[in-house]
Each structure stands twice: as structure tokens, then as C-alpha cells.
JSON list of C-alpha atoms in Angstrom, two decimals:
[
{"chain": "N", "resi": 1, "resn": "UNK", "atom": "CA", "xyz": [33.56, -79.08, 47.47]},
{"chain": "N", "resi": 2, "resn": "UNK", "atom": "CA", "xyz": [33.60, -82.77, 48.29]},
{"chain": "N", "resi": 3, "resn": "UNK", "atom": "CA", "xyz": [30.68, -82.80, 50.89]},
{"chain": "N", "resi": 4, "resn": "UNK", "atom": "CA", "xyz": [29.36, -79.76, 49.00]},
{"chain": "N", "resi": 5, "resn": "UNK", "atom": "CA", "xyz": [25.76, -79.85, 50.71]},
{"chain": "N", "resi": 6, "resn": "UNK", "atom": "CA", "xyz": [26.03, -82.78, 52.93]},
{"chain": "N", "resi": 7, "resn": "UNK", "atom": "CA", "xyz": [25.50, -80.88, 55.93]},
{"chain": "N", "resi": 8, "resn": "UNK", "atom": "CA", "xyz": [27.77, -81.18, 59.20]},
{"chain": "N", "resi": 9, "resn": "UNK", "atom": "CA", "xyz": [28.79, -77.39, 59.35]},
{"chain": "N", "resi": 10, "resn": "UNK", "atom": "CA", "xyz": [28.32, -76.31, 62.62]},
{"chain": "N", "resi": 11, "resn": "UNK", "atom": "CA", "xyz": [26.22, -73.11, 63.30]},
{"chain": "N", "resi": 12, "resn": "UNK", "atom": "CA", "xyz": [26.65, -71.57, 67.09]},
{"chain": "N", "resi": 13, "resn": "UNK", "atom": "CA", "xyz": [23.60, -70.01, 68.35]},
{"chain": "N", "resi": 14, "resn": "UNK", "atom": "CA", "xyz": [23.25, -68.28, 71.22]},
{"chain": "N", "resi": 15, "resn": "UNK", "atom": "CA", "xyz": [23.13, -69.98, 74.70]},
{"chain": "N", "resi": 16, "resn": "UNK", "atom": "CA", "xyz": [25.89, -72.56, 73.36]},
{"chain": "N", "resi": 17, "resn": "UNK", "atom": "CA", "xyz": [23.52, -74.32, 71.40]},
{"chain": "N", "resi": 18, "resn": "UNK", "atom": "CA", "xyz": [25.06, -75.70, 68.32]},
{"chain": "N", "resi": 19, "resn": "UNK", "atom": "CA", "xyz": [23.26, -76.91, 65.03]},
{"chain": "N", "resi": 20, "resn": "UNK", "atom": "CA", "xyz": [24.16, -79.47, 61.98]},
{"chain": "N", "resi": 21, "resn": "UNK", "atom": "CA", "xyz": [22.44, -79.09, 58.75]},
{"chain": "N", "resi": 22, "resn": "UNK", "atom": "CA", "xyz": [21.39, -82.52, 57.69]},
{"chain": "N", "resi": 23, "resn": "UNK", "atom": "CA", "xyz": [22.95, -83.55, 54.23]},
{"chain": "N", "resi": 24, "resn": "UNK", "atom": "CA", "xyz": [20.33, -83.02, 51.57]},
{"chain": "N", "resi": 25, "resn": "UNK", "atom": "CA", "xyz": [22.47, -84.75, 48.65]},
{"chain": "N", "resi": 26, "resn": "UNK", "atom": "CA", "xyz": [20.86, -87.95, 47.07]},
{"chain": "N", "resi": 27, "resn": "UNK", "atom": "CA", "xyz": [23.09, -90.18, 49.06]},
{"chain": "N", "resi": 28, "resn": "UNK", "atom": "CA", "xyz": [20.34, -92.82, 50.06]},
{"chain": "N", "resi": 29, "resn": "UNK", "atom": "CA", "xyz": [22.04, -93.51, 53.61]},
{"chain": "N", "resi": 30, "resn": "UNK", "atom": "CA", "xyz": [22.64, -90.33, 55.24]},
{"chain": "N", "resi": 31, "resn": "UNK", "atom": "CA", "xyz": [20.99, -87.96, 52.67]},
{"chain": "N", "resi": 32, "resn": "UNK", "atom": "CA", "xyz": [17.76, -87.62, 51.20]},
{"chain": "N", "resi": 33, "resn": "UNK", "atom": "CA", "xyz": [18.32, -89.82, 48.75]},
{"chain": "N", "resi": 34, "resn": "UNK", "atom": "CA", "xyz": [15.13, -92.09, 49.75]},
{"chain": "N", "resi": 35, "resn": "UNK", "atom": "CA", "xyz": [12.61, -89.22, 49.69]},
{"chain": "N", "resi": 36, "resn": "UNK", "atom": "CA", "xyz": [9.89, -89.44, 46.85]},
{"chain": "N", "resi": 37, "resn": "UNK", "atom": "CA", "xyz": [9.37, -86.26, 45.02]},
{"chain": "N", "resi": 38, "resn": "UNK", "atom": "CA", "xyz": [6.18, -86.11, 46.57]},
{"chain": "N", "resi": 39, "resn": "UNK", "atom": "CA", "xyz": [7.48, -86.51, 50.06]},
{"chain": "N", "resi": 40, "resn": "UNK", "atom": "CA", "xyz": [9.97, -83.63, 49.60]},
{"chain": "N", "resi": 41, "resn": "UNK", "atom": "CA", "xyz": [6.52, -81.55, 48.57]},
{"chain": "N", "resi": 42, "resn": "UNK", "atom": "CA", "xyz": [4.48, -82.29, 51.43]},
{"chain": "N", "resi": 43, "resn": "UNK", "atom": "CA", "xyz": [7.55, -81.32, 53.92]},
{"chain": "N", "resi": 44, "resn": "UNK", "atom": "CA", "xyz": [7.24, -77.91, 52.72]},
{"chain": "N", "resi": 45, "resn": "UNK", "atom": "CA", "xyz": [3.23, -78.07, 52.28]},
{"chain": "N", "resi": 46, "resn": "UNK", "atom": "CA", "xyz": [2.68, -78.64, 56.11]},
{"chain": "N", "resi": 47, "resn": "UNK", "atom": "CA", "xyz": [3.83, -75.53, 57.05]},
{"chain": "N", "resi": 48, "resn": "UNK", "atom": "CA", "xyz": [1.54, -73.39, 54.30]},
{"chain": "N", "resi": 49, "resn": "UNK", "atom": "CA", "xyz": [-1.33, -75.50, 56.09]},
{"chain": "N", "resi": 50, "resn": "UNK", "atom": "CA", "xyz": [-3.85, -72.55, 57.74]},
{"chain": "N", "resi": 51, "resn": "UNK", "atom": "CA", "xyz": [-3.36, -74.67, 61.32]},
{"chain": "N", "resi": 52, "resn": "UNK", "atom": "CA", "xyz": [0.26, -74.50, 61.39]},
{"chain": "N", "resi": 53, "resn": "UNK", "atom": "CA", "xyz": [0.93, -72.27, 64.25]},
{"chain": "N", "resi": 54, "resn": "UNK", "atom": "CA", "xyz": [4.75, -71.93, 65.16]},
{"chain": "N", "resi": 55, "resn": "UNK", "atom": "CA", "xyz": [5.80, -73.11, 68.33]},
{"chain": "N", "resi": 56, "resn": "UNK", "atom": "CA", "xyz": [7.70, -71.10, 70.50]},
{"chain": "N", "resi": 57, "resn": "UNK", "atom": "CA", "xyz": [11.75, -72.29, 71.55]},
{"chain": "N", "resi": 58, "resn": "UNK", "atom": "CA", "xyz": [13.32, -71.83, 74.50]},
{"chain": "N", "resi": 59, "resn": "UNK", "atom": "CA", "xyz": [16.93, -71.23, 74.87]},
{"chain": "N", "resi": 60, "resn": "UNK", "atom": "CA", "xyz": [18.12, -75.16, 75.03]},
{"chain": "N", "resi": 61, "resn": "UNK", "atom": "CA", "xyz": [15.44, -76.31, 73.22]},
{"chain": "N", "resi": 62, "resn": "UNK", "atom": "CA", "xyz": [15.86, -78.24, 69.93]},
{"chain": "N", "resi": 63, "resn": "UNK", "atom": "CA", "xyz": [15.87, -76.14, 66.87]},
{"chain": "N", "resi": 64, "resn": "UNK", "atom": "CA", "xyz": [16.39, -75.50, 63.29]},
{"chain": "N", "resi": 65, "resn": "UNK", "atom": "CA", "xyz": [17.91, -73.24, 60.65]},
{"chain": "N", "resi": 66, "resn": "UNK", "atom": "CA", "xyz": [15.60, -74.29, 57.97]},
{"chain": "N", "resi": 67, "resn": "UNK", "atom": "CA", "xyz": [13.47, -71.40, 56.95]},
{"chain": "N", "resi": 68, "resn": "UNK", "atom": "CA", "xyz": [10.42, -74.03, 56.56]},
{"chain": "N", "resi": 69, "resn": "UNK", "atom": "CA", "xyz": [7.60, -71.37, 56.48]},
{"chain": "N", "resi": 70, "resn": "UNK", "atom": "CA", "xyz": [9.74, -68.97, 54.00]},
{"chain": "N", "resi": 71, "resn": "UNK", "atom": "CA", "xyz": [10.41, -71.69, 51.86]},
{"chain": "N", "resi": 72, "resn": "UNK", "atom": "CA", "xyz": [6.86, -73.17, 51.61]},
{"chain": "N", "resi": 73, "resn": "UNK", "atom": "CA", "xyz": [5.63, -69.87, 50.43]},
{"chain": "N", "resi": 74, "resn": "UNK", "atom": "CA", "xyz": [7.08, -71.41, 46.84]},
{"chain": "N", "resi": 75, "resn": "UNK", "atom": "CA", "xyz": [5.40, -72.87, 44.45]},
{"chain": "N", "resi": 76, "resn": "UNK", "atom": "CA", "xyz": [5.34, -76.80, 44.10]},
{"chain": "N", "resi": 77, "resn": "UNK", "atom": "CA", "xyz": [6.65, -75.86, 40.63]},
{"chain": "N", "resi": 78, "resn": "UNK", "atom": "CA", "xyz": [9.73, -74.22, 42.15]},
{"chain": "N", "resi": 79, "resn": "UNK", "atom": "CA", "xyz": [9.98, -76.81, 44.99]},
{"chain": "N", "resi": 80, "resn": "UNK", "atom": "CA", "xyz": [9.78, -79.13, 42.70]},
{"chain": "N", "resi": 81, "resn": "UNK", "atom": "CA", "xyz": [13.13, -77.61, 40.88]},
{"chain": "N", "resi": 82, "resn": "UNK", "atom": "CA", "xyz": [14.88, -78.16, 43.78]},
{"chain": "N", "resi": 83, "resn": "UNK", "atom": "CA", "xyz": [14.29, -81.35, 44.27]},
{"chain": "N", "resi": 84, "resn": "UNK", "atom": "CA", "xyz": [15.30, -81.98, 40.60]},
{"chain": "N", "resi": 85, "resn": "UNK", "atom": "CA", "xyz": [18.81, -80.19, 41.50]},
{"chain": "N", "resi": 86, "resn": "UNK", "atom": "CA", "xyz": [19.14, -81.78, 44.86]},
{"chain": "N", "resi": 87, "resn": "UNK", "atom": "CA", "xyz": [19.07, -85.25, 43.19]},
{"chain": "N", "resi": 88, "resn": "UNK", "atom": "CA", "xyz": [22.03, -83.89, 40.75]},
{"chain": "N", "resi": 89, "resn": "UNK", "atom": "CA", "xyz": [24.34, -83.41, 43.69]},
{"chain": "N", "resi": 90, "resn": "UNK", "atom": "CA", "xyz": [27.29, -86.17, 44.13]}
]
């Protein structure tokens, strides 16, 4: 529980391609601990945008776990939760 969300567990994909959550705790140097409110928002508000289109990933290409379009189907009010709990995290 002592990097509880700090990221760093390793998820194997196909193709060998591995993948690191980022740490999403407050810490200010290698967490999110220097995002505004507002900047954690408009992460998740650019992919509700009408001209998002996905791009497609190739096996080797870079990629992420983070359900971005899922997730931005919340409301800023919910988002905005999270963020609140996120910054509880030590």
C-alpha cells in the first residue's frame, strides 16, 4: 500500500510490449501533483471533442491503458471528484 497508485506496475501486452501506469498521486515530482483542477478537466474533455477520431496502433507502437474516451463520457462533476480524491492520496 505504500506506492498505492503511483504507477510502475507493469502490464504485458501482446507482441512483448510492456506498459507503466504513470503515478497519479499528488506527489508534485513524479505525480500529478502540479496539475490544476482545470487541467485534469480538459485531459478528459479532449477526447469528448466531436473531432477526436482515434488513431489506429500498430503492434510496437506506443500505447496506453487509460480508457480516455470511457472516462470522458463523465461528468466534470464526477471528474471533478476524482481529482478531489486523487489529491488525498499520500
Amino acid at each position: 500500500m505504500n506506492r498505492y497508485m503511483s504507477g510502475g506496475n507493469d502490464f504485458k501486452l501482446p507482441g512483448g510490449v510492456v506498459i507503466r501506469p504513470v503515478n497519479i498521486t499528488p506527489d508534485v515530482q513524479t505525480g500529478i501533483g502540479s496539475w490544476t483542477k482545470e487541467e485534469f478537466l480538459n485531459k478528459f474533455r479532449a477526447y469528448r471533442d466531436d473531432k477526436y477520431i482515434p488513431v489506429p496502433v500498430k503492434d510496437g507502437d506506443f500505447n496506453t491503458v487509460m480508457p480516455w474516451t470511457f472516462l470522458a463520457g463523465m461528468t466534470d462533476e464526477d471528474l471533478s471528484a476524482i481529482y478531489d480524491y486523487l489529491r488525498t492520496i499520500t
